[in-house]
Coordinates of C-alpha atoms in Angstrom, one line a residue:
M270 CA 166.5 65.9 100.0
P271 CA 164.8 66.7 103.3
V272 CA 164.2 64.1 105.9
T273 CA 166.0 61.3 104.2
K274 CA 167.7 58.7 106.3
N275 CA 170.8 58.6 104.3
Q276 CA 173.7 61.0 104.0
P277 CA 173.9 63.0 100.7
G278 CA 176.1 61.4 98.1
T279 CA 175.7 57.8 99.3
P280 CA 174.5 55.0 97.0
D281 CA 171.4 54.5 99.2
C282 CA 170.5 58.2 98.8
T283 CA 170.9 57.9 95.0
M284 CA 168.6 54.9 94.9
R285 CA 166.1 56.6 97.1
F286 CA 166.1 59.6 94.7
L287 CA 165.5 57.4 91.7
E288 CA 162.7 55.6 93.6
D289 CA 161.1 59.0 94.4
W290 CA 161.6 60.2 90.8
R291 CA 159.5 57.2 89.6
D292 CA 156.6 58.0 91.9
G293 CA 153.8 58.8 89.4
P294 CA 151.2 60.4 91.7
T295 CA 153.8 62.9 93.1
Q296 CA 155.0 63.7 89.6
R297 CA 151.4 64.4 88.6
R298 CA 150.8 66.6 91.6
V299 CA 154.0 68.6 91.0
A300 CA 153.1 69.1 87.3
A301 CA 149.5 70.0 88.2
I302 CA 150.7 73.0 90.1
A303 CA 154.0 73.9 88.3
V304 CA 152.6 74.0 84.8
P305 CA 149.7 76.4 85.5
M306 CA 151.9 78.6 87.7
T307 CA 154.5 78.8 85.0
L308 CA 151.8 79.9 82.5
S309 CA 150.6 82.4 85.1
N310 CA 154.1 83.8 85.5
L311 CA 154.5 84.2 81.8
S312 CA 151.4 86.4 81.5
T313 CA 153.4 89.2 83.1
P314 CA 155.9 89.8 80.3
L315 CA 153.1 89.3 77.8
V316 CA 151.0 92.2 79.2
T317 CA 154.1 94.4 79.5
F318 CA 154.9 93.7 75.9
A319 CA 151.3 94.5 74.9
G320 CA 151.3 97.7 76.9
S321 CA 154.6 98.8 75.2
I322 CA 153.0 98.2 71.7
I323 CA 149.9 100.2 72.6
A324 CA 152.0 103.1 74.1
G325 CA 154.3 103.0 71.1
H326 CA 151.3 103.7 68.8
L327 CA 150.1 106.7 70.7
A328 CA 150.4 110.2 69.3
Q329 CA 152.6 111.6 72.1
T330 CA 156.3 110.9 71.5
H331 CA 156.9 110.4 75.2
S332 CA 154.1 107.9 75.8
L333 CA 156.3 104.8 75.8
G334 CA 158.8 106.4 78.3
A335 CA 155.9 107.6 80.5
V336 CA 154.4 104.1 80.8
A337 CA 157.9 102.6 81.4
I338 CA 158.6 105.1 84.3
G339 CA 155.2 104.7 85.8
S340 CA 155.2 100.9 85.6
T341 CA 158.6 100.8 87.3
L342 CA 157.4 103.1 90.1
Y343 CA 154.3 101.1 90.6
M344 CA 155.8 97.6 90.5
M345 CA 158.6 98.2 93.0
P346 CA 156.3 98.4 96.1
V347 CA 154.0 95.6 94.7
W348 CA 157.0 93.4 94.2
V349 CA 158.5 94.1 97.6
L350 CA 155.1 93.4 99.2
G351 CA 155.0 90.0 97.5
F352 CA 155.4 88.7 101.0
L353 CA 151.6 88.8 101.2
R354 CA 151.4 86.0 98.6
M355 CA 154.4 84.0 99.9
S356 CA 153.4 84.0 103.6
T357 CA 149.8 83.2 102.8
S358 CA 150.9 80.3 100.6
G359 CA 153.1 78.7 103.3
L360 CA 150.6 79.1 106.1
T361 CA 147.7 77.9 104.0
A362 CA 149.6 74.8 102.8
Q363 CA 150.4 73.7 106.3
A364 CA 146.8 74.2 107.5
H365 CA 145.7 72.2 104.4
G366 CA 148.1 69.4 105.3
R367 CA 146.6 69.3 108.8
G368 CA 143.1 69.2 107.4
D369 CA 142.3 72.5 109.1
A370 CA 139.7 74.1 106.8
A371 CA 138.9 76.9 109.2
G372 CA 142.5 77.6 109.8
Q373 CA 143.1 78.0 106.0
F374 CA 140.3 80.6 105.7
Q375 CA 141.6 82.5 108.8
V376 CA 145.0 82.8 107.1
L377 CA 143.2 84.5 104.1
Q378 CA 141.2 86.7 106.4
R379 CA 144.4 88.0 108.1
A380 CA 146.2 88.5 104.8
L381 CA 143.3 90.4 103.3
R382 CA 143.1 92.8 106.3
L383 CA 146.8 93.4 106.1
A384 CA 146.5 93.9 102.3
A385 CA 143.7 96.5 102.8
L386 CA 145.8 98.4 105.4
L387 CA 149.0 98.4 103.4
G388 CA 147.1 99.2 100.1
G389 CA 145.4 102.2 101.6
L390 CA 148.7 103.6 103.0
L391 CA 150.5 103.0 99.8
L392 CA 147.8 104.7 97.8
L393 CA 148.0 107.8 99.9
A394 CA 151.8 107.8 99.9
G395 CA 152.0 107.2 96.2
L396 CA 149.7 110.1 95.3
W397 CA 151.7 112.4 97.5
L398 CA 155.2 111.2 96.5
T399 CA 154.7 110.8 92.8
P400 CA 156.1 114.3 91.8
I401 CA 159.1 113.7 94.0
L402 CA 159.8 110.2 92.7
I403 CA 159.5 111.2 89.1
G404 CA 161.7 114.3 89.7
W405 CA 164.5 112.0 91.0
M406 CA 164.5 110.3 87.6
H407 CA 165.2 113.6 85.9
P408 CA 162.9 113.2 82.8
G409 CA 162.3 116.0 80.4
P410 CA 159.2 118.3 81.0
G411 CA 157.0 116.5 78.5
L412 CA 157.9 113.0 79.7
A413 CA 157.5 114.1 83.4
E414 CA 154.0 115.5 82.8
L415 CA 152.8 112.3 81.0
A416 CA 154.4 110.1 83.8
R417 CA 152.6 112.1 86.5
G418 CA 149.3 111.8 84.7
F419 CA 149.8 108.0 84.4
M420 CA 150.7 107.6 88.1
R421 CA 147.7 109.7 89.3
W422 CA 145.5 106.9 88.0
R423 CA 147.8 103.9 88.4
W424 CA 148.2 104.2 92.2
W425 CA 144.5 103.4 92.6
G426 CA 145.3 99.8 91.6
I427 CA 147.5 99.2 94.6
P428 CA 144.7 98.1 97.1
P429 CA 143.1 95.5 94.8
A430 CA 146.6 94.3 93.6
L431 CA 147.6 93.5 97.2
C432 CA 144.3 91.8 97.8
S433 CA 144.9 89.6 94.7
L434 CA 148.4 88.7 96.1
A435 CA 146.7 87.3 99.2
V436 CA 144.0 85.4 97.3
N437 CA 146.5 83.9 94.9
G438 CA 148.7 82.8 97.8
W439 CA 145.7 81.2 99.5
L440 CA 144.8 79.3 96.3
I441 CA 148.4 78.2 95.7
G442 CA 148.7 76.9 99.2
Q443 CA 145.6 74.7 98.6
G444 CA 147.1 73.5 95.3
R445 CA 144.4 75.2 93.3
S446 CA 146.8 76.6 90.7
G447 CA 144.3 76.2 87.9
L448 CA 142.1 78.9 89.5
T449 CA 145.2 81.1 89.9
L450 CA 146.0 80.7 86.2
G451 CA 142.4 81.6 85.3
L452 CA 142.4 84.6 87.5
L453 CA 145.7 86.0 86.2
W454 CA 144.9 85.5 82.5
T455 CA 141.4 86.9 82.9
A456 CA 142.9 90.0 84.5
Q457 CA 145.5 90.3 81.8
A458 CA 142.9 89.9 79.0
I459 CA 140.8 92.7 80.6
N460 CA 143.9 94.9 80.8
I461 CA 144.8 94.5 77.2
L462 CA 141.2 94.9 75.8
A463 CA 140.6 97.9 78.1
S464 CA 143.9 99.5 77.1
L465 CA 143.0 99.2 73.4
G466 CA 139.5 100.6 74.0
L467 CA 140.5 103.5 76.3
A468 CA 144.0 104.5 75.0
L469 CA 143.4 104.1 71.3
G470 CA 139.6 103.8 70.9
L471 CA 138.6 106.7 73.1
G472 CA 141.8 108.6 72.7
L473 CA 142.7 108.8 76.4
G474 CA 146.4 108.0 75.6
V475 CA 148.7 107.2 78.5
D476 CA 145.9 107.9 81.0
G477 CA 143.8 105.2 79.3
I478 CA 146.5 102.6 79.7
A479 CA 146.7 103.4 83.5
I480 CA 142.9 103.3 83.9
A481 CA 142.7 100.0 82.0
A482 CA 145.3 98.5 84.4
V483 CA 143.3 99.7 87.4
I484 CA 140.1 98.2 86.0
S485 CA 141.8 94.9 85.5
E486 CA 143.2 95.0 89.1
Y487 CA 139.7 95.5 90.6
A488 CA 138.2 92.9 88.3
A489 CA 140.8 90.3 89.4
A490 CA 140.4 91.1 93.1
G491 CA 136.6 91.0 92.8
I492 CA 136.6 87.6 91.0
G493 CA 139.2 86.3 93.5
L494 CA 137.1 87.3 96.5
L495 CA 134.1 85.7 94.9
I496 CA 136.0 82.5 94.5
A497 CA 137.3 82.6 98.1
W498 CA 133.7 83.2 99.4
R499 CA 132.4 80.3 97.4
L500 CA 135.2 78.1 98.8
R501 CA 134.7 79.2 102.4
P502 CA 134.3 76.5 105.0
Q503 CA 131.0 75.9 106.8
P504 CA 130.6 77.2 109.3
C505 CA 132.6 80.2 108.3
P506 CA 135.1 81.2 111.0
A507 CA 134.8 84.7 112.4
P508 CA 137.8 87.1 111.9
S509 CA 140.1 87.0 114.9
W510 CA 142.5 89.7 116.2
S511 CA 144.2 87.4 118.7
L512 CA 148.0 88.2 118.8
A513 CA 148.8 84.5 119.1
E514 CA 147.0 83.8 115.8
W515 CA 148.5 86.9 114.1
L516 CA 152.0 86.3 115.2
P517 CA 153.1 83.7 112.5
T518 CA 151.7 86.0 109.8
L519 CA 153.5 89.1 111.2
V520 CA 156.8 87.3 111.6
L521 CA 156.7 85.7 108.2
N522 CA 155.8 89.0 106.5
R523 CA 158.4 90.9 108.4
D524 CA 161.3 88.6 107.5
I525 CA 160.2 88.1 103.9
F526 CA 159.8 91.9 103.5
I527 CA 163.4 92.4 104.7
R528 CA 164.6 89.6 102.3
S529 CA 162.7 91.2 99.4
L530 CA 164.2 94.7 100.1
A531 CA 167.7 93.3 100.1
L532 CA 167.0 91.4 96.8
Q533 CA 165.5 94.6 95.3
A534 CA 168.6 96.6 96.4
V535 CA 170.9 94.2 94.6
F536 CA 169.0 94.3 91.3
S537 CA 168.6 98.1 91.5
S538 CA 172.3 98.4 92.1
L539 CA 172.9 96.7 88.8
A540 CA 171.3 99.5 86.9
W541 CA 172.8 102.2 89.1
I542 CA 176.4 100.9 88.8
G543 CA 175.8 100.3 85.1
T544 CA 175.0 104.0 84.6
H545 CA 178.5 104.8 85.8
L546 CA 179.9 102.4 83.2
G547 CA 177.9 104.0 80.4
D548 CA 174.4 104.0 78.9
R549 CA 175.3 101.2 76.5
V550 CA 176.3 99.0 79.3
V551 CA 173.0 99.5 81.1
A552 CA 171.2 98.6 77.9
A553 CA 173.3 95.5 77.2
N554 CA 172.9 94.3 80.8
T555 CA 169.1 94.8 80.5
L556 CA 169.0 92.4 77.5
L557 CA 170.8 89.7 79.5
L558 CA 168.7 90.2 82.6
N559 CA 165.6 89.7 80.4
G560 CA 167.0 86.2 79.9
L561 CA 167.4 85.6 83.6
E562 CA 163.9 86.9 84.2
L563 CA 162.6 84.3 81.7
V564 CA 164.4 81.6 83.7
A565 CA 162.8 82.9 86.9
F566 CA 159.3 82.9 85.4
V567 CA 159.6 79.3 84.4
L568 CA 161.5 77.8 87.4
D569 CA 159.3 79.8 89.8
G570 CA 156.5 77.6 88.7
L571 CA 158.3 74.6 90.4
A572 CA 159.0 76.8 93.4
N573 CA 155.3 77.5 93.7
A574 CA 154.6 73.7 93.5
V575 CA 157.1 73.3 96.4
E576 CA 155.4 76.0 98.5
A577 CA 152.1 74.2 98.2
L578 CA 153.0 70.5 98.2
A579 CA 155.9 70.7 100.7
G580 CA 153.9 72.9 103.0
Q581 CA 151.0 70.4 102.9
R582 CA 153.4 67.5 103.7
I583 CA 154.9 69.4 106.5
G584 CA 151.5 70.2 107.9
A585 CA 150.6 66.5 107.7
S586 CA 153.9 65.5 109.3
D587 CA 154.6 63.3 106.2
A588 CA 158.4 62.9 106.0
D589 CA 158.3 60.5 103.1
G590 CA 155.9 62.7 101.1
L591 CA 158.0 65.7 101.7
R592 CA 161.1 63.9 100.4
R593 CA 159.3 62.8 97.3
V594 CA 158.1 66.3 96.5
M595 CA 161.6 67.7 96.9
S596 CA 163.3 65.0 94.9
I597 CA 161.0 65.5 92.0
S598 CA 161.0 69.3 92.1
A599 CA 164.8 69.4 92.4
G600 CA 165.1 67.0 89.4
W601 CA 162.9 69.1 87.2
T602 CA 164.6 72.3 88.4
L603 CA 168.0 70.9 87.4
I604 CA 166.7 69.8 84.0
G605 CA 165.0 73.1 83.3
A606 CA 168.1 75.1 84.4
L607 CA 170.4 73.0 82.2
L608 CA 168.1 73.4 79.2
F609 CA 168.2 77.2 79.7
S610 CA 172.0 77.1 79.9
T611 CA 172.2 75.1 76.8
A612 CA 169.8 77.4 75.0
F613 CA 171.8 80.5 75.9
A614 CA 175.1 78.8 75.0
L615 CA 173.8 77.8 71.5
G616 CA 171.4 80.6 70.8
G617 CA 172.6 83.5 73.0
R618 CA 173.6 85.6 70.1
L619 CA 170.2 85.2 68.5
F620 CA 168.6 86.1 71.8
V621 CA 170.5 89.3 71.8
D622 CA 169.9 90.1 68.1
M623 CA 166.1 89.6 68.6
Q624 CA 166.2 92.4 71.2
T625 CA 168.4 95.0 69.4
D626 CA 170.1 95.7 66.2
L627 CA 172.4 98.4 67.7
E628 CA 175.9 97.0 67.2
P629 CA 177.6 98.7 70.2
I630 CA 175.0 97.3 72.6
R631 CA 175.1 93.9 70.9
H632 CA 178.9 93.8 71.3
I633 CA 178.8 94.5 75.0
A634 CA 175.9 92.0 75.6
I635 CA 177.6 89.2 73.6
A636 CA 180.8 89.7 75.6
S637 CA 178.9 89.0 78.8
L638 CA 176.9 86.0 77.5
P639 CA 178.9 83.4 79.4
W640 CA 177.5 84.8 82.6
L641 CA 174.0 84.1 81.4
V642 CA 175.0 80.6 80.5
L643 CA 176.4 80.0 84.0
L644 CA 173.5 81.5 86.0
P645 CA 170.5 79.3 85.5
P646 CA 171.7 76.3 87.6
I647 CA 173.0 78.6 90.3
A648 CA 169.8 80.6 90.4
G649 CA 167.6 77.5 90.2
V650 CA 168.9 76.3 93.6
S651 CA 167.8 79.5 95.3
Y652 CA 164.4 79.6 93.6
L653 CA 163.7 76.0 94.6
L654 CA 164.9 76.4 98.2
D655 CA 163.0 79.7 98.6
G656 CA 159.9 77.6 98.0
L657 CA 160.9 75.0 100.6
F658 CA 161.6 77.5 103.3
I659 CA 158.4 79.4 102.6
A660 CA 156.6 76.1 102.8
A661 CA 158.3 75.3 106.1
T662 CA 157.5 78.9 107.4
R663 CA 161.1 79.5 108.3
P664 CA 161.5 83.1 107.2
A665 CA 164.5 83.9 109.3
T666 CA 166.7 81.6 107.2
L667 CA 165.5 83.4 104.0
R668 CA 166.1 86.8 105.6
N669 CA 169.6 86.0 107.0
T670 CA 170.8 84.2 103.9
M671 CA 169.7 87.1 101.7
L672 CA 171.4 89.7 103.9
I673 CA 174.6 87.7 103.9
A674 CA 174.5 87.3 100.2
A675 CA 173.8 91.0 99.6
A676 CA 176.7 91.9 101.9
G677 CA 179.0 89.5 100.0
Y678 CA 177.8 91.1 96.7
A679 CA 178.7 94.6 98.0
V680 CA 182.2 93.4 98.8
L681 CA 182.6 91.7 95.4
V682 CA 181.5 94.8 93.6
W683 CA 184.2 96.8 95.4
L684 CA 186.9 94.2 94.7
T685 CA 186.0 93.7 91.0
R686 CA 185.8 97.4 90.1
P687 CA 188.9 97.2 87.8
L688 CA 187.1 94.6 85.7
G689 CA 184.3 96.9 84.6
N690 CA 181.1 95.3 83.5
Q691 CA 182.7 91.8 83.7
G692 CA 183.4 92.5 87.3
L693 CA 179.8 93.5 87.9
W694 CA 178.6 90.2 86.4
L695 CA 181.1 88.3 88.5
A696 CA 179.8 90.1 91.7
F697 CA 176.2 89.3 90.7
S698 CA 177.0 85.7 90.0
G699 CA 178.7 85.5 93.4
F700 CA 175.6 86.9 95.0
M701 CA 173.4 84.2 93.5
L702 CA 175.9 81.6 94.5
L703 CA 176.0 82.9 98.1
R704 CA 172.2 83.0 98.2
G705 CA 171.6 79.5 96.9
G706 CA 174.6 78.0 98.7
G707 CA 173.5 79.5 102.0
L708 CA 170.0 78.1 101.7
L709 CA 171.4 74.7 100.7
L710 CA 173.7 74.6 103.8
A711 CA 170.7 75.6 106.0
A712 CA 168.6 72.9 104.4
L713 CA 171.2 70.3 105.0
R714 CA 171.6 71.3 108.7
L715 CA 167.8 70.9 109.2
Q716 CA 168.0 67.5 107.4
Q717 CA 170.7 66.3 109.7
R718 CA 168.6 67.3 112.7
R719 CA 165.4 65.7 111.2
A720 CA 163.9 69.2 111.9
W721 CA 161.8 69.8 108.8
L722 CA 158.6 68.6 110.6
G723 CA 159.4 70.4 113.8
T724 CA 158.6 73.7 115.3
T725 CA 159.2 76.7 113.0
S726 CA 160.6 80.1 113.8
T727 CA 157.4 82.0 113.3
T728 CA 156.5 82.2 116.9
R729 CA 158.0 85.5 118.1
L730 CA 158.6 89.0 116.8

């Protein structure tokens, strides 16, 4: 764990870990953030599932496909621009640890201005590029028309969605995960109710689902901004355009953006390579990736706790507190990952059967189940350490590790071509191992130099 005085693997280190694990106040602080954030994360698949049910009950036969295409096009830029949440969380947590209330609010001010700029640009670009993007996916005429109609409305939700990312990061950095949970679930409830009313009640179909999503985005952003305004420090700091104050935000966002692009490229390649192995392979791999996505939704709650609590301890220059946070978070991450692996080992076939009854797809998915059993502990390391390096505002490590892992993945994909789909899963597992292993090595180097509480790398472009 960071900033411990003992070398990893020594008896003293083990005793220190057990002592940290028994620290009740830190256990409660970790749980107070991790549990609400896990519930927040789980709201995403719930709304996706509800949207699919509503689309599946519309009169147009292509409704479900149109919503799937449109949601994919919309979520890709939103997911890549998730750096707005992560950078805001890390910088806010450190300012919170220093007791700098004005600094915390200035972090939010910068994030919101950046969100407004990027949101406006993406809205214009999305409206212009929609026909081209949908054309690249080669849908049939009926499906393409419905998807274009969906996206004409859906892009208008980009500006408030990016605003919400900034507000959520600010709340997480302060440890106010309960407010984040309330915001997300309120937005999702509005989305579902509005979808029912507009798509089914008023007969607006696919357009109604898109309009409902936009309404929920603006509602969430409005409520979030109201909460932020009520929590503002007194006196409220004026917005600043000083380059020295903007530099940490710009550097963090740049490096996390590059990291996110590389990660998105790897996941997109799984589908692209899968299409060359056959439609059934793509479908089977999607079923297994749903399992890994569930792992991420749960374990990311602990990573969010690390972002907030580790960042606060770093801001306060509290080495012992940082070590306790990481010991407890690492312990729960390991427990959670092993529970998932056990569940997939014992119930993997049932997990596949719940998602499809098509025998050819089931056969391919079950043949690759051992990879899903193997992946949770490997992935858990990277999720946890992502949170630590965000808390420490050391984005260059996240960027470089991801680029190296992605390059290693590309090499493994080439070398394992003769193995077909098993080779693809081997390459992906290698990618996750390189990603987590690289972050772990970087963390150990910083530990040896006692550098976790030192100067970060967010000082130059």
